[in-house]
Coordinates of C-alpha atoms in Angstrom, one line a residue:
M1 CA 65.2 129.8 -168.6
I2 CA 61.6 129.7 -169.7
R3 CA 60.6 126.7 -171.7
K4 CA 56.8 126.4 -171.8
V5 CA 54.3 129.2 -172.3
M6 CA 50.5 128.9 -172.1
I7 CA 48.5 131.7 -173.7
F8 CA 44.9 132.5 -172.8
N9 CA 42.7 134.5 -175.2
N10 CA 38.9 134.3 -175.4
L11 CA 39.1 133.9 -179.2
Y12 CA 41.7 132.4 -181.5
A13 CA 42.0 131.4 -185.2
P14 CA 39.8 130.6 -187.0
Y15 CA 37.3 132.5 -184.8
I16 CA 38.6 136.0 -185.4
I17 CA 36.5 139.2 -184.8
G18 CA 39.1 141.9 -184.4
G19 CA 42.7 142.9 -183.8
A20 CA 43.2 141.2 -180.4
E21 CA 42.9 137.7 -182.0
K22 CA 45.3 138.6 -184.8
S23 CA 47.9 140.0 -182.3
T24 CA 47.6 137.0 -180.0
Q25 CA 48.1 134.6 -182.9
I26 CA 51.2 136.5 -184.1
L27 CA 52.6 136.4 -180.5
A28 CA 52.0 132.7 -180.1
E29 CA 53.6 131.8 -183.5
G30 CA 56.5 134.2 -182.8
L31 CA 57.2 132.5 -179.5
L32 CA 57.1 129.1 -181.2
K33 CA 59.7 130.2 -183.7
C34 CA 61.9 131.2 -180.8
G35 CA 62.0 127.6 -179.7
L36 CA 59.5 127.7 -176.9
E37 CA 56.7 125.2 -176.3
V38 CA 53.6 127.2 -176.8
S39 CA 50.0 126.2 -176.1
V40 CA 46.9 128.4 -176.4
V41 CA 43.6 128.0 -174.5
T42 CA 40.6 129.7 -176.0
T43 CA 36.8 129.5 -175.7
C44 CA 34.5 127.7 -178.1
N45 CA 31.0 126.2 -178.4
K46 CA 32.6 122.7 -178.2
D47 CA 35.6 121.0 -176.7
Y48 CA 38.5 120.0 -179.1
T49 CA 42.2 120.3 -179.6
D50 CA 43.9 121.4 -182.8
I51 CA 47.3 122.4 -184.2
V52 CA 47.2 125.9 -185.8
N53 CA 50.4 126.8 -187.7
G54 CA 52.4 124.6 -185.3
V55 CA 50.7 125.9 -182.1
K56 CA 48.7 123.5 -180.0
V57 CA 45.3 125.1 -179.3
Y58 CA 42.8 123.9 -176.7
Y59 CA 39.2 125.0 -177.7
V60 CA 37.2 124.9 -174.5
R61 CA 33.4 125.1 -174.0
V62 CA 33.2 127.2 -170.8
P63 CA 29.8 126.9 -169.1
N64 CA 27.7 130.0 -169.5
L65 CA 24.6 131.1 -171.4
Y66 CA 26.3 131.4 -174.7
W67 CA 29.7 131.5 -176.4
V68 CA 31.3 135.0 -176.5
Y69 CA 31.9 134.6 -180.3
E70 CA 28.1 134.5 -180.8
C71 CA 27.3 137.4 -178.4
K72 CA 25.9 139.7 -181.1
R73 CA 23.1 137.2 -181.8
Q74 CA 21.9 137.0 -178.2
S75 CA 18.9 138.7 -176.7
K76 CA 19.3 141.7 -174.3
L77 CA 17.6 139.7 -171.6
K78 CA 20.4 137.1 -171.6
K79 CA 23.4 139.4 -171.5
P80 CA 23.2 140.8 -167.9
F81 CA 23.1 137.2 -166.6
W82 CA 25.9 136.1 -168.9
H83 CA 28.1 139.0 -167.5
L84 CA 27.1 138.1 -164.0
I85 CA 28.5 134.6 -164.4
D86 CA 31.5 135.9 -166.3
S87 CA 32.4 138.3 -163.6
Y88 CA 33.6 135.2 -161.7
N89 CA 32.9 131.9 -163.5
P90 CA 33.5 129.1 -161.0
F91 CA 33.4 126.3 -163.7
T92 CA 37.1 125.9 -164.2
G93 CA 37.5 122.1 -164.1
K94 CA 38.4 121.8 -167.8
I95 CA 41.0 124.6 -167.5
A96 CA 42.5 122.9 -164.4
D97 CA 42.9 119.7 -166.4
I98 CA 44.7 121.5 -169.2
L99 CA 47.0 123.2 -166.7
N100 CA 47.8 119.9 -165.1
K101 CA 48.5 118.3 -168.5
E102 CA 50.8 121.1 -169.9
N103 CA 52.4 122.3 -166.6
P104 CA 53.6 125.6 -168.2
D105 CA 56.4 127.7 -166.7
I106 CA 54.4 130.8 -167.2
V107 CA 50.8 131.7 -168.3
H108 CA 50.2 134.8 -170.5
T109 CA 46.5 135.9 -170.3
N110 CA 44.9 138.3 -172.7
N111 CA 41.2 139.0 -173.3
L112 CA 39.4 136.9 -170.6
A113 CA 35.8 137.6 -171.4
G114 CA 34.3 134.1 -171.6
F115 CA 36.8 132.6 -169.2
S116 CA 36.5 135.2 -166.4
V117 CA 39.2 136.2 -164.0
S118 CA 38.6 133.0 -162.0
V119 CA 41.4 131.6 -164.2
W120 CA 43.9 133.9 -162.4
K121 CA 43.0 132.3 -159.1
L122 CA 43.3 128.8 -160.6
I123 CA 46.7 129.5 -162.1
K124 CA 48.1 131.1 -159.0
S125 CA 46.9 128.1 -156.9
R126 CA 49.5 126.2 -158.8
N127 CA 52.2 128.8 -158.2
I128 CA 52.5 129.6 -161.9
P129 CA 53.5 133.2 -162.7
I130 CA 51.0 135.3 -164.7
V131 CA 51.7 138.0 -167.3
H132 CA 48.5 139.8 -168.5
T133 CA 48.2 141.9 -171.6
L134 CA 45.5 144.6 -171.6
R135 CA 43.8 144.7 -175.0
D136 CA 40.5 146.3 -174.1
Y137 CA 38.4 147.6 -171.2
Y138 CA 36.9 144.3 -170.1
L139 CA 38.3 144.5 -166.6
L140 CA 36.7 148.0 -166.1
C141 CA 33.5 147.6 -168.1
P142 CA 31.4 144.5 -169.0
R143 CA 30.9 145.8 -172.6
A144 CA 34.7 146.3 -172.7
I145 CA 34.5 149.7 -174.4
M146 CA 33.8 152.3 -171.6
F147 CA 31.7 154.3 -174.1
N148 CA 28.1 155.5 -173.9
E149 CA 26.4 155.0 -177.2
K150 CA 23.5 157.3 -176.3
T151 CA 25.6 160.3 -175.6
L152 CA 28.5 159.2 -177.9
K153 CA 30.9 160.0 -175.0
N154 CA 33.7 158.1 -173.4
C155 CA 33.2 157.1 -169.7
E156 CA 35.6 158.9 -167.5
K157 CA 34.4 157.0 -164.4
Q158 CA 32.9 153.6 -163.8
C159 CA 29.2 153.7 -163.4
L160 CA 27.6 151.6 -160.6
V161 CA 26.8 148.7 -163.0
C162 CA 30.5 148.6 -164.1
K163 CA 31.7 148.8 -160.5
F164 CA 29.4 145.9 -159.6
Y165 CA 30.5 143.6 -162.4
S166 CA 34.2 144.6 -162.1
F167 CA 34.6 144.1 -158.4
P168 CA 36.0 140.5 -158.6
K169 CA 38.2 141.6 -161.6
K170 CA 39.8 144.4 -159.7
L171 CA 40.3 142.2 -156.6
L172 CA 41.9 139.3 -158.6
S173 CA 44.1 141.6 -160.6
N174 CA 46.4 141.5 -157.6
K175 CA 47.3 137.9 -158.6
V176 CA 49.0 139.2 -161.7
D177 CA 52.9 139.3 -161.7
A178 CA 53.3 141.5 -164.7
V179 CA 50.8 143.7 -166.6
V180 CA 51.4 144.9 -170.2
G181 CA 49.3 147.5 -171.9
V182 CA 49.1 147.5 -175.7
S183 CA 49.6 151.2 -175.3
K184 CA 50.6 153.7 -172.6
F185 CA 47.0 154.9 -172.6
I186 CA 45.3 151.7 -171.7
L187 CA 47.9 150.8 -169.1
N188 CA 47.6 154.1 -167.3
K189 CA 43.8 153.8 -167.5
H190 CA 43.8 150.6 -165.5
L191 CA 46.5 151.7 -163.0
N192 CA 44.6 154.9 -162.3
F193 CA 41.6 152.8 -161.3
G194 CA 43.7 150.9 -158.8
Y195 CA 44.2 147.6 -160.7
F196 CA 47.3 145.4 -160.6
K197 CA 48.6 146.7 -157.3
N198 CA 50.9 143.7 -156.8
A199 CA 52.4 143.5 -160.3
L200 CA 56.2 143.7 -160.2
I201 CA 56.3 144.9 -163.9
K202 CA 53.9 147.5 -165.3
T203 CA 54.8 148.4 -168.8
Y204 CA 53.5 148.7 -172.4
I205 CA 54.3 146.9 -175.7
Y206 CA 52.5 147.8 -178.9
N207 CA 50.8 145.2 -181.0
P208 CA 53.1 143.3 -183.4
I209 CA 53.0 143.4 -187.1
V210 CA 54.5 140.9 -189.5
K211 CA 57.1 142.3 -191.9
R212 CA 55.6 142.9 -195.4
N213 CA 57.4 141.8 -198.5
N214 CA 57.2 143.2 -202.0
L215 CA 56.2 146.7 -201.0
P216 CA 55.2 149.3 -202.0
L217 CA 51.9 148.1 -203.4
N218 CA 50.6 149.2 -206.8
K219 CA 50.6 153.0 -207.0
N220 CA 47.3 154.7 -207.6
K221 CA 47.4 155.6 -211.3
S222 CA 44.2 157.7 -211.3
S223 CA 43.9 161.3 -210.2
K224 CA 41.4 160.4 -207.5
I225 CA 42.4 160.1 -203.8
R226 CA 41.0 157.0 -202.3
L227 CA 40.1 157.2 -198.6
G228 CA 39.5 154.0 -196.7
F229 CA 37.8 152.9 -193.6
V230 CA 38.6 149.4 -192.4
G231 CA 36.9 147.7 -189.4
L232 CA 33.7 147.2 -187.6
L233 CA 30.9 149.5 -188.7
S234 CA 29.7 150.8 -185.4
K235 CA 29.0 154.2 -183.7
Q236 CA 32.0 154.0 -181.4
K237 CA 34.3 153.4 -184.4
G238 CA 33.0 156.6 -185.9
I239 CA 31.7 155.3 -189.2
E240 CA 28.6 157.5 -189.1
F241 CA 30.7 160.5 -188.2
L242 CA 33.0 159.8 -191.1
L243 CA 30.2 159.4 -193.7
E244 CA 28.5 162.6 -192.6
K245 CA 31.9 164.5 -192.8
F246 CA 32.7 163.0 -196.2
V247 CA 29.4 163.9 -197.7
N248 CA 29.9 167.5 -196.7
L249 CA 33.5 167.8 -197.8
N250 CA 32.6 169.2 -201.3
M251 CA 36.0 168.1 -202.6
E252 CA 36.6 166.9 -206.1
N253 CA 38.5 163.7 -207.2
I254 CA 38.0 161.9 -203.8
E255 CA 36.4 158.6 -203.0
L256 CA 35.6 156.8 -199.7
H257 CA 35.9 153.0 -199.6
I258 CA 34.5 151.1 -196.6
Y259 CA 35.6 147.6 -195.6
G260 CA 33.9 145.8 -192.8
R261 CA 30.7 144.4 -191.4
G262 CA 28.1 146.2 -189.4
I263 CA 27.9 145.7 -185.6
T264 CA 24.4 144.4 -186.5
P265 CA 22.9 143.7 -189.9
E266 CA 20.3 146.4 -189.2
Y267 CA 22.9 149.1 -188.6
E268 CA 24.8 148.1 -191.8
K269 CA 21.6 148.3 -193.8
F270 CA 20.8 151.7 -192.3
L271 CA 24.2 153.0 -193.4
K272 CA 24.0 151.6 -196.9
D273 CA 20.4 152.9 -197.4
K274 CA 21.5 156.4 -196.3
F275 CA 24.9 156.7 -198.0
S276 CA 25.1 154.3 -201.0
K277 CA 23.3 156.8 -203.2
Y278 CA 26.5 158.9 -203.3
P279 CA 28.5 157.9 -206.4
N280 CA 31.9 158.3 -204.6
I281 CA 31.1 156.1 -201.5
F282 CA 31.6 152.4 -201.9
F283 CA 30.7 149.6 -199.4
H284 CA 32.8 146.6 -200.0
G285 CA 31.8 144.4 -197.0
F286 CA 34.2 142.3 -195.0
K287 CA 37.4 141.3 -196.9
K288 CA 39.9 138.8 -195.5
D289 CA 42.7 139.7 -197.8
E290 CA 44.6 142.7 -196.2
K291 CA 46.7 143.2 -199.3
E292 CA 43.6 143.5 -201.5
I293 CA 42.2 146.2 -199.2
Y294 CA 45.3 148.3 -198.9
K295 CA 46.2 148.3 -202.5
N296 CA 42.9 150.0 -203.1
I297 CA 43.2 152.9 -200.7
D298 CA 45.7 155.9 -200.4
I299 CA 44.8 157.1 -196.9
L300 CA 43.3 155.2 -194.0
I301 CA 40.8 157.1 -191.9
T302 CA 40.3 156.0 -188.3
P303 CA 37.6 158.3 -186.9
S304 CA 37.0 156.4 -183.6
L305 CA 34.8 158.2 -181.1
F306 CA 35.8 155.9 -178.3
N307 CA 39.3 155.7 -176.7
E308 CA 41.1 153.1 -178.9
P309 CA 43.4 150.9 -176.7
C310 CA 45.7 150.4 -179.7
A311 CA 44.1 150.4 -183.1
R312 CA 45.7 147.5 -184.9
V313 CA 44.3 148.7 -188.2
V314 CA 46.5 151.8 -188.0
I315 CA 49.7 149.7 -187.6
E316 CA 48.6 147.4 -190.4
A317 CA 48.0 150.4 -192.8
M318 CA 51.4 151.8 -192.0
S319 CA 53.0 148.4 -192.6
Y320 CA 51.6 148.7 -196.2
K321 CA 53.0 152.3 -196.5
I322 CA 49.5 153.8 -196.1
P323 CA 49.3 157.1 -194.1
V324 CA 46.6 157.6 -191.5
L325 CA 44.2 160.3 -190.5
A326 CA 42.9 159.5 -187.0
S327 CA 40.8 161.0 -184.3
N328 CA 42.4 162.3 -181.1
K329 CA 41.1 159.4 -179.0
G330 CA 42.9 156.9 -176.8
S331 CA 46.3 155.7 -178.0
M332 CA 46.1 157.3 -181.5
S333 CA 48.7 160.0 -180.6
E334 CA 51.2 157.3 -179.6
L335 CA 51.0 155.7 -183.1
I336 CA 50.9 158.7 -185.4
V337 CA 53.6 161.3 -185.8
P338 CA 51.9 164.4 -187.4
G339 CA 53.5 165.3 -190.7
K340 CA 55.4 162.0 -190.9
N341 CA 53.0 159.1 -191.1
G342 CA 49.7 160.9 -190.9
Y343 CA 47.8 163.5 -188.9
I344 CA 45.5 163.6 -185.8
F345 CA 42.3 165.6 -186.0
D346 CA 40.3 167.0 -183.1
L347 CA 36.8 165.5 -182.9
E348 CA 35.5 168.6 -181.0
K349 CA 36.6 171.0 -183.7
S350 CA 34.2 170.9 -186.6
K351 CA 36.7 172.1 -189.3
D352 CA 39.7 170.1 -188.2
F353 CA 38.9 166.9 -190.1
R354 CA 38.9 168.7 -193.4
H355 CA 41.9 170.8 -192.5
K356 CA 44.0 167.8 -191.5
L357 CA 42.8 165.8 -194.5
V358 CA 43.9 168.5 -196.9
K359 CA 47.4 168.6 -195.2
L360 CA 47.7 164.8 -195.5
I361 CA 46.7 164.8 -199.2
E362 CA 49.4 167.5 -199.8
L363 CA 52.0 165.3 -197.9
L364 CA 50.9 162.3 -200.0
K365 CA 51.3 164.1 -203.3
K366 CA 54.8 165.2 -202.3
D367 CA 55.6 161.6 -201.5
N368 CA 57.1 162.8 -198.2
I369 CA 55.7 160.2 -195.8
C370 CA 58.0 158.3 -193.4
F371 CA 57.2 155.2 -191.5
D372 CA 59.1 154.0 -188.5
L373 CA 57.7 150.5 -187.5
R374 CA 60.5 149.4 -185.2
N375 CA 58.3 149.4 -182.1
F376 CA 55.7 147.2 -183.9
D377 CA 58.2 144.7 -185.5
V378 CA 57.2 141.2 -184.4
N379 CA 60.8 140.3 -183.5
F380 CA 61.1 143.4 -181.3
V381 CA 57.8 142.6 -179.6
I382 CA 58.7 139.0 -179.0
K383 CA 62.0 140.0 -177.5
K384 CA 60.3 142.4 -175.1
Y385 CA 57.8 139.7 -173.9
L386 CA 60.6 137.2 -173.4
E387 CA 62.5 139.7 -171.2
I388 CA 59.3 140.1 -169.1
Y389 CA 58.8 136.3 -168.9
N390 CA 62.3 135.8 -167.7
K391 CA 62.2 138.6 -165.1
V392 CA 58.9 137.2 -163.7
I393 CA 60.2 133.6 -163.3
S394 CA 63.6 134.6 -161.9

């Protein structure tokens, strides 16, 4: 039986940018509650060890030009060289010391940007089984999104630059014993590119969500329908697309509430300068309190232009009994059952956004929305991962 698990993720609490860090923390704390010894290894700009909600966390300064958490502040000149080092970072001495100290039964790797896949080689040199969870496109694309911001199109193939940076990643993916996608979509994407050829287990497990208590939230007592966008304000997340669509809806008694930071301060300012003049558009900035966000919206809009691996925000909204209107990109169709918990709209059809929004508002008014969260329940997700761990070490 498995006793000790070591989890790698490039960021961990309190350094949280997106859903991957939240999901990894929920996983680590869930495994701890099951009686396992859990340690986490994450990158930082200094070396130290801490206990976070009972989990031992090693914060490691991995030698490179900058820390991944601070990548948005870096010059464009630095980034290609950072990615070159990160394609196979040989400076693994600190990681080796932690592995020797903890001696885990299994290592579960997640987002490795900042560590590089050299950790796979290091772990395997100690005959420790590896489970890897795919949470983004880092192994295929140095920017981890496989999206062209000039054309606003998803990359169907790897460009020469991506192939160059990804060569060691593809090669070393053969060291992994089990690969888990956070959706069928992202798993198949990697398998179709020839990754993880030696993995004994190739499956998918959705991101976990903690059960909410005291639901439903306060009902909207006004006649206005409150649409909400929650997340990073960036082109690939579709915020500009949403704002343009909303301005041209010409619908009464409807508001748009935006929660999140801009991918850059300049882009956030551009959006506010252009759209704050509309009386029914509200920019609230970044809010840490999920409950505060979801009690102020009736419908979540997730208009991503890029192929979402597994939009955690969609699962979070549904856990608060908020229906979702999402684009037809990536894993969205795996999360949303049309007419039950939301609708999917086709980005290529100009009138489909409005059409599906009207249908969802009608569904909302009839109070006829159903949420089935069994596949996202934290206990279900932990059980699935434990099954994989035990299969791999047996």
